[in-house]
mmCIF file of C-alpha atoms and ligand atoms in Angstrom:
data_model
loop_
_atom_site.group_PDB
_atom_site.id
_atom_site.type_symbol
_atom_site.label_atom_id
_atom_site.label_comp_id
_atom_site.label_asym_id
_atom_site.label_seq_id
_atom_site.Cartn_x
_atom_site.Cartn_y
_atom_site.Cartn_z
ATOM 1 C CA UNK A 1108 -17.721 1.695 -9.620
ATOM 2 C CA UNK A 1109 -16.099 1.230 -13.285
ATOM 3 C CA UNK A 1110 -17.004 5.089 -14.785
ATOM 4 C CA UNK A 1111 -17.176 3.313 -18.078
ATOM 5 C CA UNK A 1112 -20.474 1.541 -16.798
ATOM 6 C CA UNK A 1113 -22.637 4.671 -16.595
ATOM 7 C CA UNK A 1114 -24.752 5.493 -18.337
ATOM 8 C CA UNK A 1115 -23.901 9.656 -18.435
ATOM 9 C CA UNK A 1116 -20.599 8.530 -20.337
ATOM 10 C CA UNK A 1117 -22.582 6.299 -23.033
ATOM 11 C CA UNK A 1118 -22.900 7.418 -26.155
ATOM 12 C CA UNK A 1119 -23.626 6.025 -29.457
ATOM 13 C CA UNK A 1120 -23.556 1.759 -29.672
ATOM 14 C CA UNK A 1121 -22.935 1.628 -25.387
ATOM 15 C CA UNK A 1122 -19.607 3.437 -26.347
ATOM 16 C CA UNK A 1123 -17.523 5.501 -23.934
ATOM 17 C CA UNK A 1124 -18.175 9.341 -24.323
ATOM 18 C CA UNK A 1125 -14.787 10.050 -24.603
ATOM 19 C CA UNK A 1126 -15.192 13.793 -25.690
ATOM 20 C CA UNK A 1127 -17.096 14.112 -22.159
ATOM 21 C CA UNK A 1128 -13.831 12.419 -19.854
ATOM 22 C CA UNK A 1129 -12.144 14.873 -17.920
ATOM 23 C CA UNK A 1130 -8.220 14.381 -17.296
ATOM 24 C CA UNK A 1131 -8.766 11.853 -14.005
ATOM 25 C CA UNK A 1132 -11.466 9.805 -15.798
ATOM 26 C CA UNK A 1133 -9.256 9.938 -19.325
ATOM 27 C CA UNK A 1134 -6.342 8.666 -16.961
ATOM 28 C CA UNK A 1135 -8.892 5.796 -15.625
ATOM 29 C CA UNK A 1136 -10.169 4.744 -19.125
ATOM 30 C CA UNK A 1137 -6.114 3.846 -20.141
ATOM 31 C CA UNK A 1138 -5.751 1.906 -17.338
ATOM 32 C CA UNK A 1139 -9.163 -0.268 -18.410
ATOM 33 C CA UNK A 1140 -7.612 -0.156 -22.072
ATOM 34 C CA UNK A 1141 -4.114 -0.956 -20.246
ATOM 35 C CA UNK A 1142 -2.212 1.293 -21.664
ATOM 36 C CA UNK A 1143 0.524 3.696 -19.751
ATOM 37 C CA UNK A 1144 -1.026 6.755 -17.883
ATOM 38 C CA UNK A 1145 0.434 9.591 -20.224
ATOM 39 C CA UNK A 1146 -1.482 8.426 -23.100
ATOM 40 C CA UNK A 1147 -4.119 10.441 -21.150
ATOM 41 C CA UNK A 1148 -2.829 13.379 -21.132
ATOM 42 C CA UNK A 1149 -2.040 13.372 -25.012
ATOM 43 C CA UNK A 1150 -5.422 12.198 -25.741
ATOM 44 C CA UNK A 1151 -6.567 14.961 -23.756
ATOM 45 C CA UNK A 1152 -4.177 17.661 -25.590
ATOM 46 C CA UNK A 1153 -5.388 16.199 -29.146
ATOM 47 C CA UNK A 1154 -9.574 16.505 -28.169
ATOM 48 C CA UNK A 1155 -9.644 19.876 -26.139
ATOM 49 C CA UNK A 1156 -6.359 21.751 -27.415
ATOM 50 C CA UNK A 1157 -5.932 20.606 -30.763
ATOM 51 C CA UNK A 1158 -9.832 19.542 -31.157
ATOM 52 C CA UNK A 1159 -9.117 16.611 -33.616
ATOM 53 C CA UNK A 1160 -12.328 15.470 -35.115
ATOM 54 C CA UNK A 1161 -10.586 11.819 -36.038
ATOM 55 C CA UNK A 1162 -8.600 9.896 -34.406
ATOM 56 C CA UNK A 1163 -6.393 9.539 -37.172
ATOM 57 C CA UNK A 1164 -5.252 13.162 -36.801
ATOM 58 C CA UNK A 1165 -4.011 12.162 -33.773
ATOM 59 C CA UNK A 1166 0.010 11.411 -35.033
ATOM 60 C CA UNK A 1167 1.982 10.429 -31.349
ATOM 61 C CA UNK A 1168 -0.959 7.875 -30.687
ATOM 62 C CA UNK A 1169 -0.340 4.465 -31.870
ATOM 63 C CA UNK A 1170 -2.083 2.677 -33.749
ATOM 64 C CA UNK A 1171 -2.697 -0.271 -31.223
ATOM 65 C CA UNK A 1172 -4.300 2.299 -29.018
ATOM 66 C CA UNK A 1173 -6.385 4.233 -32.157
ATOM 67 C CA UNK A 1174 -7.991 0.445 -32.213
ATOM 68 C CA UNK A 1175 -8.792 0.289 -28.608
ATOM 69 C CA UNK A 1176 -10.546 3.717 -28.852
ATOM 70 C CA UNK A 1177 -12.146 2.442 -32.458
ATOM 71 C CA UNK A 1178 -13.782 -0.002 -30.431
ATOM 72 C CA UNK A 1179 -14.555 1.252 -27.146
ATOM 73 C CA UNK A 1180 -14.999 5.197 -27.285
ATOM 74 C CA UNK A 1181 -17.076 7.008 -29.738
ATOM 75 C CA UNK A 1182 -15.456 10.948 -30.581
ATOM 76 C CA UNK A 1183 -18.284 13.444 -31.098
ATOM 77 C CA UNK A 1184 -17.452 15.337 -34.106
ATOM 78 C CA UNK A 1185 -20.665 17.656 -35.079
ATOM 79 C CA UNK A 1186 -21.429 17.555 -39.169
ATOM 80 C CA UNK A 1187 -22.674 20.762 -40.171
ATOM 81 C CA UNK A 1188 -25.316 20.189 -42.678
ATOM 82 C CA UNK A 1189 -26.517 23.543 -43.666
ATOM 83 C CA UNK A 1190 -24.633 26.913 -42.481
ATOM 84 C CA UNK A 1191 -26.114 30.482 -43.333
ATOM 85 C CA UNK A 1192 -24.620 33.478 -43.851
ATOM 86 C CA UNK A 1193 -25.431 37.088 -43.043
ATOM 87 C CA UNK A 1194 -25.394 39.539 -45.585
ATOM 88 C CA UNK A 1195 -25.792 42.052 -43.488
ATOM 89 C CA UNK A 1196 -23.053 41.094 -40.442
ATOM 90 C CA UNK A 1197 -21.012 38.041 -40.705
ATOM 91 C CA UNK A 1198 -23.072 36.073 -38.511
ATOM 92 C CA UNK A 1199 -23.203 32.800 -39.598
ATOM 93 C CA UNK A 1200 -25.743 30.017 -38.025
ATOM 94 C CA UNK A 1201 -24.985 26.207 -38.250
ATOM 95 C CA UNK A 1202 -27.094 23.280 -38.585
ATOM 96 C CA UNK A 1203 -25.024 20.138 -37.396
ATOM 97 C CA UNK A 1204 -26.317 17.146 -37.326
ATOM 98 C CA UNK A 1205 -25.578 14.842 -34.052
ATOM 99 C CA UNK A 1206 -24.947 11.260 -34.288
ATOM 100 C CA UNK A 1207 -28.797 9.756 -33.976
ATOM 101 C CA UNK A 1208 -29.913 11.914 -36.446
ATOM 102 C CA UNK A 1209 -31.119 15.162 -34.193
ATOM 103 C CA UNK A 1210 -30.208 18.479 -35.593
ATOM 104 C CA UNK A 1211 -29.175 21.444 -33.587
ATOM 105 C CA UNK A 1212 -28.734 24.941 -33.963
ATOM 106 C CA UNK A 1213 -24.954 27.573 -33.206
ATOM 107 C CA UNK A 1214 -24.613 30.579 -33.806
ATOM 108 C CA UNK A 1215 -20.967 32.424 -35.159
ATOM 109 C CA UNK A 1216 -20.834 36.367 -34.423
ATOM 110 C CA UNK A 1217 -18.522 38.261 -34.839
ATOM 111 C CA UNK A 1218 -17.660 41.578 -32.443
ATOM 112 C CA UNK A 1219 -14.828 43.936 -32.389
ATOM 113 C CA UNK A 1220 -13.505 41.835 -29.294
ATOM 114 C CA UNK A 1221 -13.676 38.929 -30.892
ATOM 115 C CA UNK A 1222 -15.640 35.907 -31.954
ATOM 116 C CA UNK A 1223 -18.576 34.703 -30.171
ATOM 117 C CA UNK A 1224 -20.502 31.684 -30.272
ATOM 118 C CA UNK A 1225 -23.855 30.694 -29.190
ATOM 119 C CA UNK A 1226 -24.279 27.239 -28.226
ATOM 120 C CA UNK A 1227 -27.952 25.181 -27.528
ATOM 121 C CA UNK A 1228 -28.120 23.115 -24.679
ATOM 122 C CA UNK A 1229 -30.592 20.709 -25.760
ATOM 123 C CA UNK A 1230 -32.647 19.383 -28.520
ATOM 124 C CA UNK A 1231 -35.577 21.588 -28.774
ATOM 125 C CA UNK A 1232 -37.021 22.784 -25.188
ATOM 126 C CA UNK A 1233 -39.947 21.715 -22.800
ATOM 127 C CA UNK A 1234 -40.003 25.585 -20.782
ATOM 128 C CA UNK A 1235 -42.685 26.472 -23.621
ATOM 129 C CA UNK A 1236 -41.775 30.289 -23.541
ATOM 130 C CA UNK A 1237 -44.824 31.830 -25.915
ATOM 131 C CA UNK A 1238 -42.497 33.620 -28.617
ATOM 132 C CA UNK A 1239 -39.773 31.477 -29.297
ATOM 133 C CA UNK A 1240 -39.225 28.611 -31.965
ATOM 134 C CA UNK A 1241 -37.229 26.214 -30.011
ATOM 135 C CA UNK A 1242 -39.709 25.193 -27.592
ATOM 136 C CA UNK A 1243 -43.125 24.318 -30.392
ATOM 137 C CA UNK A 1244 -42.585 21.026 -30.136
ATOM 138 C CA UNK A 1245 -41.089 20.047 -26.485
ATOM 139 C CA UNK A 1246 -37.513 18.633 -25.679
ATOM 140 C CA UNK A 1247 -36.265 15.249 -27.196
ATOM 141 C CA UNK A 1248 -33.200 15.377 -25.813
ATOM 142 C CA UNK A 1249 -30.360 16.693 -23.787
ATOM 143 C CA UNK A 1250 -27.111 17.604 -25.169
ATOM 144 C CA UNK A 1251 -23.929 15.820 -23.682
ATOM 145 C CA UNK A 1252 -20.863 17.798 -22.493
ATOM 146 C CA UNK A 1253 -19.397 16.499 -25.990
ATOM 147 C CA UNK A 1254 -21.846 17.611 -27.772
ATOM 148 C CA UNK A 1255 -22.136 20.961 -26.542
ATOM 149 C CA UNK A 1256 -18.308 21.499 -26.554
ATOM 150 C CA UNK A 1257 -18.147 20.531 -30.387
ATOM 151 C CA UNK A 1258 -20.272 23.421 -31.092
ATOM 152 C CA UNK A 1259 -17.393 25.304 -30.482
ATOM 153 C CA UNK A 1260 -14.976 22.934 -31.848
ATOM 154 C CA UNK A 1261 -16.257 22.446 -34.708
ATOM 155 C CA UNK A 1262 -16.872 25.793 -35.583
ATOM 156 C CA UNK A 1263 -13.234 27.243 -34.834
ATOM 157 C CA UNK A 1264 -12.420 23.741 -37.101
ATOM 158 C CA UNK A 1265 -14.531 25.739 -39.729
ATOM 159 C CA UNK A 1266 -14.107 29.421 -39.711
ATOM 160 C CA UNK A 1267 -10.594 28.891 -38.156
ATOM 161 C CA UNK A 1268 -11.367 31.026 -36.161
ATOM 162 C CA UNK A 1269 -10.352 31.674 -32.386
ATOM 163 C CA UNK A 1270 -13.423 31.361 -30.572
ATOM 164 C CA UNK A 1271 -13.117 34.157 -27.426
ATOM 165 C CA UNK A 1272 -16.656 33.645 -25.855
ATOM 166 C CA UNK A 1273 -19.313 31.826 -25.606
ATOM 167 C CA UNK A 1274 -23.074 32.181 -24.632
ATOM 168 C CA UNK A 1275 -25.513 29.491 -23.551
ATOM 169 C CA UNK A 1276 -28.374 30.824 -25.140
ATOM 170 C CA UNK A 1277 -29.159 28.572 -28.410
ATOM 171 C CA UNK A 1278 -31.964 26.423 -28.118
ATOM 172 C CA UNK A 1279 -33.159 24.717 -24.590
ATOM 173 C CA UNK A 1280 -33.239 25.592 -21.265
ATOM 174 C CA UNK A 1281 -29.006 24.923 -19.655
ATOM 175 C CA UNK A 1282 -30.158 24.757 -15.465
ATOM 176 C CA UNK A 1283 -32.818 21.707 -17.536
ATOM 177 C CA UNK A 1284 -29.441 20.227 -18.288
ATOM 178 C CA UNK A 1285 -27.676 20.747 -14.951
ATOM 179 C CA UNK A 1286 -24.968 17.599 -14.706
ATOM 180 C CA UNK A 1287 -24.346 17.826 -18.357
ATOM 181 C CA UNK A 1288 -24.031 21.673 -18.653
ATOM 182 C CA UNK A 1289 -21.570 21.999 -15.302
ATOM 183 C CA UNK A 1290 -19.281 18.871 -16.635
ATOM 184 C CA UNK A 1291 -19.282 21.118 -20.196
ATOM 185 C CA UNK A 1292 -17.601 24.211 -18.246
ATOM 186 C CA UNK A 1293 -15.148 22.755 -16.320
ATOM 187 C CA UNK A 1294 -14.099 21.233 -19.059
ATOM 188 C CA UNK A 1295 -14.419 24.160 -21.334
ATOM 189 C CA UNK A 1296 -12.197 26.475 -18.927
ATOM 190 C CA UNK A 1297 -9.746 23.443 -17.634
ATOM 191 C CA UNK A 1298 -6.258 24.497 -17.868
ATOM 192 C CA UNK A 1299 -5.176 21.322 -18.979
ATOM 193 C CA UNK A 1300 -7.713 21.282 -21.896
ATOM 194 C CA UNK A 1301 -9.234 24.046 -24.065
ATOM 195 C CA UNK A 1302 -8.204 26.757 -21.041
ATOM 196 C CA UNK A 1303 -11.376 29.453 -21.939
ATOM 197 C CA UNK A 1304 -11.908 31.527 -18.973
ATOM 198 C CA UNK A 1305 -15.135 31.355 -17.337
ATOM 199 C CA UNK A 1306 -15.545 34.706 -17.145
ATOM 200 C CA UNK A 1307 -15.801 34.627 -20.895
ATOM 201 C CA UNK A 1308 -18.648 32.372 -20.740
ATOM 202 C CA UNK A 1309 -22.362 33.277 -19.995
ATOM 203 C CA UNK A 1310 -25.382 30.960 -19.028
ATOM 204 C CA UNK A 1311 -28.919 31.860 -19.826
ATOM 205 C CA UNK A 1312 -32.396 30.981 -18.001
ATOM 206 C CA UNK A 1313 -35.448 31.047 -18.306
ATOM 207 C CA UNK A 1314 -35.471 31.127 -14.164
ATOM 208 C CA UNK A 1315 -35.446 27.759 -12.980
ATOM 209 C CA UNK A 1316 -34.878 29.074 -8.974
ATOM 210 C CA UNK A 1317 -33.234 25.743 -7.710
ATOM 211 C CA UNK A 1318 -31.219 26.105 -10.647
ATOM 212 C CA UNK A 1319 -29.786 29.356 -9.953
ATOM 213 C CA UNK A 1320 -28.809 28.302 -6.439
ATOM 214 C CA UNK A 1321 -27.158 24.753 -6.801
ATOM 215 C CA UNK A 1322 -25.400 27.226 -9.734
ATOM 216 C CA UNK A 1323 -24.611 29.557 -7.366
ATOM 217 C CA UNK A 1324 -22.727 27.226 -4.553
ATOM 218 C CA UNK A 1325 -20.437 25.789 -7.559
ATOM 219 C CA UNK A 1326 -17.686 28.678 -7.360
ATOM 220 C CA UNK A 1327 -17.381 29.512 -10.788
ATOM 221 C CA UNK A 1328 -17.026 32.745 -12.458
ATOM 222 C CA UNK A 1329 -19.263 32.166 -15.486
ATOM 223 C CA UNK A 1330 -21.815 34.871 -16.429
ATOM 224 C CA UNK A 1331 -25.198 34.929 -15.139
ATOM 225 C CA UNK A 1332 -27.883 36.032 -17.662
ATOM 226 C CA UNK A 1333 -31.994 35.677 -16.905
ATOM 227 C CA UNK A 1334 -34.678 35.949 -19.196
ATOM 228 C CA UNK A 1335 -36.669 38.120 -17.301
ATOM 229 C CA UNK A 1336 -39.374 39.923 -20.065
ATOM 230 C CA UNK A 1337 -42.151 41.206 -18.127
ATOM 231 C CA UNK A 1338 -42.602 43.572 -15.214
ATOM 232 C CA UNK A 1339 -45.369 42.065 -13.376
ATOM 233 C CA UNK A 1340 -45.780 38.243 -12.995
ATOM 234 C CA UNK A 1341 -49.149 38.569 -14.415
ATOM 235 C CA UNK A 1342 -47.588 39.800 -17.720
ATOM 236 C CA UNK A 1343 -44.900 37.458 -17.316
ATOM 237 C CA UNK A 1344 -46.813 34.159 -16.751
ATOM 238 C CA UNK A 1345 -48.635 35.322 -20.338
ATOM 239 C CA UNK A 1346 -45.295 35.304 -22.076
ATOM 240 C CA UNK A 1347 -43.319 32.530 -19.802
ATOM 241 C CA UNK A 1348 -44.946 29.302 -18.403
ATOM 242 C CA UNK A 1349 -42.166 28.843 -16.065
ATOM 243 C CA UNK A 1350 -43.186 31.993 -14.543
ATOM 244 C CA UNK A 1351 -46.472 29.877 -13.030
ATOM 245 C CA UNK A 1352 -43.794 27.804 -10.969
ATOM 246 C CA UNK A 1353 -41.818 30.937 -9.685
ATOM 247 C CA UNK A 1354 -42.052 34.293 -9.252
ATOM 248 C CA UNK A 1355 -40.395 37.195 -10.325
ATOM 249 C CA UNK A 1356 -39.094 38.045 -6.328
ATOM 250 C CA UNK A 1357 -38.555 34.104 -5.975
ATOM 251 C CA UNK A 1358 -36.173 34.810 -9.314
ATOM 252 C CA UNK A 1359 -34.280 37.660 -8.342
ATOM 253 C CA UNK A 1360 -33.853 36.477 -4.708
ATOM 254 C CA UNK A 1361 -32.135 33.794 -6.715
ATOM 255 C CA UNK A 1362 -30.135 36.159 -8.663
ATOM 256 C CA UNK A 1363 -28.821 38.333 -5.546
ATOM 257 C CA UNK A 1364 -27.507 35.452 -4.260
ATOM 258 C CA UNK A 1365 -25.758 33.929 -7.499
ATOM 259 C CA UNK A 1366 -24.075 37.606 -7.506
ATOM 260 C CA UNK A 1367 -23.448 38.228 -3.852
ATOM 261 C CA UNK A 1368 -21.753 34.474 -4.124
ATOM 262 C CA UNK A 1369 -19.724 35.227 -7.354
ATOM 263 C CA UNK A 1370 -19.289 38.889 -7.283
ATOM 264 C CA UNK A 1371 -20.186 38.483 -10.885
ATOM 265 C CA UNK A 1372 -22.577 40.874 -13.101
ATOM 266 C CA UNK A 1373 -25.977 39.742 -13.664
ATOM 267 C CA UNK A 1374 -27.467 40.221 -17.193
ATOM 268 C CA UNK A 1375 -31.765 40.737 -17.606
ATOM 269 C CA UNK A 1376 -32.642 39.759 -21.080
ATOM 270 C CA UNK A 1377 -36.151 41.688 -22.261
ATOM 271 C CA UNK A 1378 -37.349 40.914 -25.176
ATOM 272 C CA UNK A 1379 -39.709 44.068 -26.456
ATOM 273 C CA UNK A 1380 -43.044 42.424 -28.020
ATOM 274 C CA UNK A 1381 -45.126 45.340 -28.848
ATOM 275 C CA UNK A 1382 -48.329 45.958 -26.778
ATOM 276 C CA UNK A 1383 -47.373 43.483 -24.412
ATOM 277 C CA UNK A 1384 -44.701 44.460 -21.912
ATOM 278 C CA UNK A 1385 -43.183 47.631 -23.770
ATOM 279 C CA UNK A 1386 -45.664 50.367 -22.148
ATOM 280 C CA UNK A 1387 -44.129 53.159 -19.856
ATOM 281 C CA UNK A 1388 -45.399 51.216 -17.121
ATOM 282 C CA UNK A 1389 -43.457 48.419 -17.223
ATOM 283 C CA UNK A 1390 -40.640 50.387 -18.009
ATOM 284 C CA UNK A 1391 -41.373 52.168 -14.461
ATOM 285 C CA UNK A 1392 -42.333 48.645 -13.063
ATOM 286 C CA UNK A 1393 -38.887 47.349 -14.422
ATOM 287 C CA UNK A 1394 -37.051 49.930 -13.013
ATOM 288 C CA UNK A 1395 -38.427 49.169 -9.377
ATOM 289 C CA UNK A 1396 -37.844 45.742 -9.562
ATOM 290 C CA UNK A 1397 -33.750 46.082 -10.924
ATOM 291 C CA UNK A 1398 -32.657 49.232 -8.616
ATOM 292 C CA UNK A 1399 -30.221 48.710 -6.373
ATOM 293 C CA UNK A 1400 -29.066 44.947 -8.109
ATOM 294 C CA UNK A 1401 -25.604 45.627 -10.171
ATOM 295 C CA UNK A 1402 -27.216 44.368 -13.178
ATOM 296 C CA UNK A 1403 -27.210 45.139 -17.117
ATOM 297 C CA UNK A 1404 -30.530 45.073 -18.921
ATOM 298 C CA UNK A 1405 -30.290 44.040 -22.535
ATOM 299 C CA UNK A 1406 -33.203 44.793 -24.400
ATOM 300 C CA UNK A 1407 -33.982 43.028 -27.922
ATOM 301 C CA UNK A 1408 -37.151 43.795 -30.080
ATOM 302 C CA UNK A 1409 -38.886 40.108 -30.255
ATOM 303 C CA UNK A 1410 -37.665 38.428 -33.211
ATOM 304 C CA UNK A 1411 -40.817 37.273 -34.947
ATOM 305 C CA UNK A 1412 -41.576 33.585 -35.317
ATOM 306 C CA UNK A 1413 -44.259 32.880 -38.295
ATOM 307 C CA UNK A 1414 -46.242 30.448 -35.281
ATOM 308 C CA UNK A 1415 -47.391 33.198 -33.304
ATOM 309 C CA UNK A 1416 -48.301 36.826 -33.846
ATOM 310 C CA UNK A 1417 -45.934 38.992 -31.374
ATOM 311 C CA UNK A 1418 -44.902 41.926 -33.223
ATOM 312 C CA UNK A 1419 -41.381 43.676 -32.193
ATOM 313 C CA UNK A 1420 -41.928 47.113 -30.106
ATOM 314 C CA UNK A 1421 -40.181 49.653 -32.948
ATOM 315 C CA UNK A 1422 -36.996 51.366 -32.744
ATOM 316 C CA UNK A 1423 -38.605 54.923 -31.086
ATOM 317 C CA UNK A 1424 -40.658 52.527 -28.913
ATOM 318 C CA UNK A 1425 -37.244 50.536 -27.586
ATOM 319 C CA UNK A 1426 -35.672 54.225 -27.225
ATOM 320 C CA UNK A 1427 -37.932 55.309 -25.093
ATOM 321 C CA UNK A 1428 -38.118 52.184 -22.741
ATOM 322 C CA UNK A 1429 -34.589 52.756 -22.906
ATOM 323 C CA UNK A 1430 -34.259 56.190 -21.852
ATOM 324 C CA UNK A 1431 -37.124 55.234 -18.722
ATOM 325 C CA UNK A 1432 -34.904 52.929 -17.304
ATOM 326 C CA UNK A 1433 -31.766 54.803 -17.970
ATOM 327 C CA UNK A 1434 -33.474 57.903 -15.611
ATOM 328 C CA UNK A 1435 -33.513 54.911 -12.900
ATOM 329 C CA UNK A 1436 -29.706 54.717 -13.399
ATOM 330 C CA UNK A 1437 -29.896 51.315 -14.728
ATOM 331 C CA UNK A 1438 -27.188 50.137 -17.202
ATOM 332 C CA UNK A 1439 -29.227 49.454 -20.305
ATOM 333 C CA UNK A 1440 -28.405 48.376 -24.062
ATOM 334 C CA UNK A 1441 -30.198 47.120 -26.892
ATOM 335 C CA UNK A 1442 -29.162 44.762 -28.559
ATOM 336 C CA UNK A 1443 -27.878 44.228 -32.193
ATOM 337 C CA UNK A 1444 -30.396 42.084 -33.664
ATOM 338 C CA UNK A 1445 -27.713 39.870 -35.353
ATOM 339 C CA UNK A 1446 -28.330 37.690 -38.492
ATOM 340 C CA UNK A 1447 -31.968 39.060 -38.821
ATOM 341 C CA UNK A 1448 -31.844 37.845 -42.290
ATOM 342 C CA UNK A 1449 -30.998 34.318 -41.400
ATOM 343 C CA UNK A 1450 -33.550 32.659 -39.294
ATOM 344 C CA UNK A 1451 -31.796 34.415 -36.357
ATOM 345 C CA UNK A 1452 -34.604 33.665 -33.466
ATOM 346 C CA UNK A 1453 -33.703 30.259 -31.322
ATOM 347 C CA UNK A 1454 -34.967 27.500 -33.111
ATOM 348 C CA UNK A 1455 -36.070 28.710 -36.292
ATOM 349 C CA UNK A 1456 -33.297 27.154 -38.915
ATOM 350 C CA UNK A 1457 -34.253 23.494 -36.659
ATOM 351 C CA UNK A 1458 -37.621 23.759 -37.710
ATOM 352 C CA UNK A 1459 -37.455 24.969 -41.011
ATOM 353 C CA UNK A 1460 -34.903 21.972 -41.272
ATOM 354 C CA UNK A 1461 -37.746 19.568 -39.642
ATOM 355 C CA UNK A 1462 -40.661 20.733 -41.892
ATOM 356 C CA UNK A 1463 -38.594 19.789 -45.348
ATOM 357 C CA UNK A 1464 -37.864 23.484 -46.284
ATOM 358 C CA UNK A 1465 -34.129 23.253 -46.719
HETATM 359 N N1 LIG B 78 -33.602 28.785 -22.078
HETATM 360 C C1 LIG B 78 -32.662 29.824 -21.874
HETATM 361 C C2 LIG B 78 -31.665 30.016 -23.020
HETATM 362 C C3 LIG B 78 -32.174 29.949 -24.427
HETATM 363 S S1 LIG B 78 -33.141 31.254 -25.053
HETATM 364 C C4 LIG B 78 -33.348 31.122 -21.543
HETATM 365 O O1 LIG B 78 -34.575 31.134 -21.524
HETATM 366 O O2 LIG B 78 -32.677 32.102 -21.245
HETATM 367 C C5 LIG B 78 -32.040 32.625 -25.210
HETATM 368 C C6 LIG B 78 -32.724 33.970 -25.132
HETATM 369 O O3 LIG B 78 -33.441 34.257 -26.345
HETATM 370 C C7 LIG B 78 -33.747 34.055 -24.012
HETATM 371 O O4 LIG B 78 -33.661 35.300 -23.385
HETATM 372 C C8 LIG B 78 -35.041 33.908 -24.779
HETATM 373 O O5 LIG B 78 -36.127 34.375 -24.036
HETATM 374 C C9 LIG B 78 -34.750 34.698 -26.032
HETATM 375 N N2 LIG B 78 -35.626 34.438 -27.168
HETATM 376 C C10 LIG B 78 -36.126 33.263 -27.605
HETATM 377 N N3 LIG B 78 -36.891 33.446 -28.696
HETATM 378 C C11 LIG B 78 -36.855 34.758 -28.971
HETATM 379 C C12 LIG B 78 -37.455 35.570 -29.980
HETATM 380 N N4 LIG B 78 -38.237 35.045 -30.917
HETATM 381 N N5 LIG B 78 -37.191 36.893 -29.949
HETATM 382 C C13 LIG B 78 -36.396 37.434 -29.004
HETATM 383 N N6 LIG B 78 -35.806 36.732 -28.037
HETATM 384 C C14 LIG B 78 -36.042 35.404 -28.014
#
């Protein structure tokens, strides 16, 4: 079948995705343009290496074949429309704007490795978690390799900036985005393209179990990380809707597997909301459930969202939990609660974008 046909590689006016090729299917695309087969290859250096937003930046391609791709390929290049600075770290959070008119959130932080970026996965969300922004009014779309990928292009473009990780964990739910989100990391970490090593990239869900299997079977080294947030599946059904679908043994079943598979560390995200699943209990309960898994617990006070009334568990209050699960000889940390003065919860700059605030 002619790749240029499906519909995956569409993109704005029925034009080829060609942000989302890989090398083979860059190499197949010349031959349909009929031009020679190491036009590929420099194609591919000027969008992954060199991350050209034009093709006019693009100075050994001709201009016979800058036509072609004029009128058969459309090159995702992400506007950013509104970007917000930290005054208290220099995180900075992105608004770009996609080519039908969506808007999507990234995050820029920077660490003592390095920089970090946090990428969304989709346009909004449909998992519904209770305390985050992203998911108040459903999905509307998913995000395209290219699209995702530009998050990161764009913003080295921008901060010029080497770019050293990156984490899945912007708006939407990744394993909702399966095809898309696998085609983005091999084409992230390809050697003949952008060459970021997997094991510098990290994948969050919500828990989608199927999800974490099919992810598990692909033999890659990317980072597990599962938003986990209660103790009991009574607690965690309150906070997580997906948690109604599977449980929290049907979860980590999942996860033993993804790290007996990979050999790589898993990551439990818990998000403190105060009164809800910060008591000693679940701390105890928490502990029970994690011993004996080679795991990391990262623990982040809920970052309030003006839609609902969850109230972060205070900094003696996250201490404590701490120290609980620490006495189980779990590897815990809390996290720095980055850009708190910038709309720093999933979601938030989207909406205040959406509701005519900025
Ligand atoms: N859908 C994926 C990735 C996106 S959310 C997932 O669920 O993991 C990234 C992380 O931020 C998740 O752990 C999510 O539960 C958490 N999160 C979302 N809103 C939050 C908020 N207001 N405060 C604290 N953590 C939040």
């Amino acid at each position: 079948m002619n790749f240029m046909d499906t519909e995956i590689l569409k993109i704005k006016d029925g034009k080829t995705d060609i942000k989302s090729l890989n090398l083979d299917e860059m190499k197949e695309l010349m031959k349909q343009l009929g031009e020679p087969a190491f036009r590929a290859g420099q194609l591919y250096e000027w969008i992954h290496v060199k991350m050209a937003s034009d093709y006019d930046e693009m100075t050994n391609i001709p201009k016979s074949l800058k036509q072609k791709l004029l009128e058969n390929c459309y090159l995702v290049a992400l506007k950013s429309v509104e970007v917000q600075e930290s005054k208290l770290d220099e995180t900075k959070k992105f608004l770009f704007a996609l080519h039908d008119g969506n808007v999507i959130e990234s995050v820029f932080m920077k660490y003592r490795f390095g920089v970090s970026v946090c990428i969304s996965s989709q346009v909004g969300c449909r998992m519904g978690c209770r305390f985050c922004a992203s998911t108040l009014d459903g999905v509307v779309r998913s995000l395209t390799p290219s699209e995702m990928l530009d998050q990161i292009y764009s913003i080295s473009r921008i901060t010029g900036q080497k770019v050293s990780r990156v984490v899945v964990m912007g708006s939407g739910e990744p394993l909702d985005n399966y095809d898309n989100l696998l085609k983005f990391i091999h084409l992230l970490s390809d050697g003949n393209g952008h060459n970021m090593s997997q094991r510098n990239l990290t994948v969050s869900t919500c828990g989608i179990v199927p999800g974490i299997y099919r992810l598990a079977d692909e033999k890659l080294q990317i980072n597990l990380a599962l938003s986990l947030h209660a103790s009991s599946d009574e607690k965690r059904k309150e906070l997580m809707p997906i948690a109604n679908t599977y449980s929290i043994s049907e979860v980590l079943d999942a996860c033993r597997a993804y790290f007996d598979k990979t050999g790589r560390q898993l990551t439990f995200e818990y998000s403190l909301v105060s009164g809800v699943n910060d008591t000693d209990e679940d701390a105890e309960r928490l502990g029970d459930l994690l011993s004996g898994l080679n795991a990391v617990v990262n623990l982040i006070p809920v970052n309030p969202i003006k839609e609902r009334d969850y109230r972060p568990t205070d900094r003696t209050g996250a201490e404590r939990f701490k120290n609980k699960l620490e006495k189980r000889r779990i590897n815990v940390t809390i996290r720095r609660e980055m850009g708190r003065d910038i709309d720093g919860a999933c979601g938030q700059l989207r909406r205040r974008h959406l509701e005519g605030n900025i």
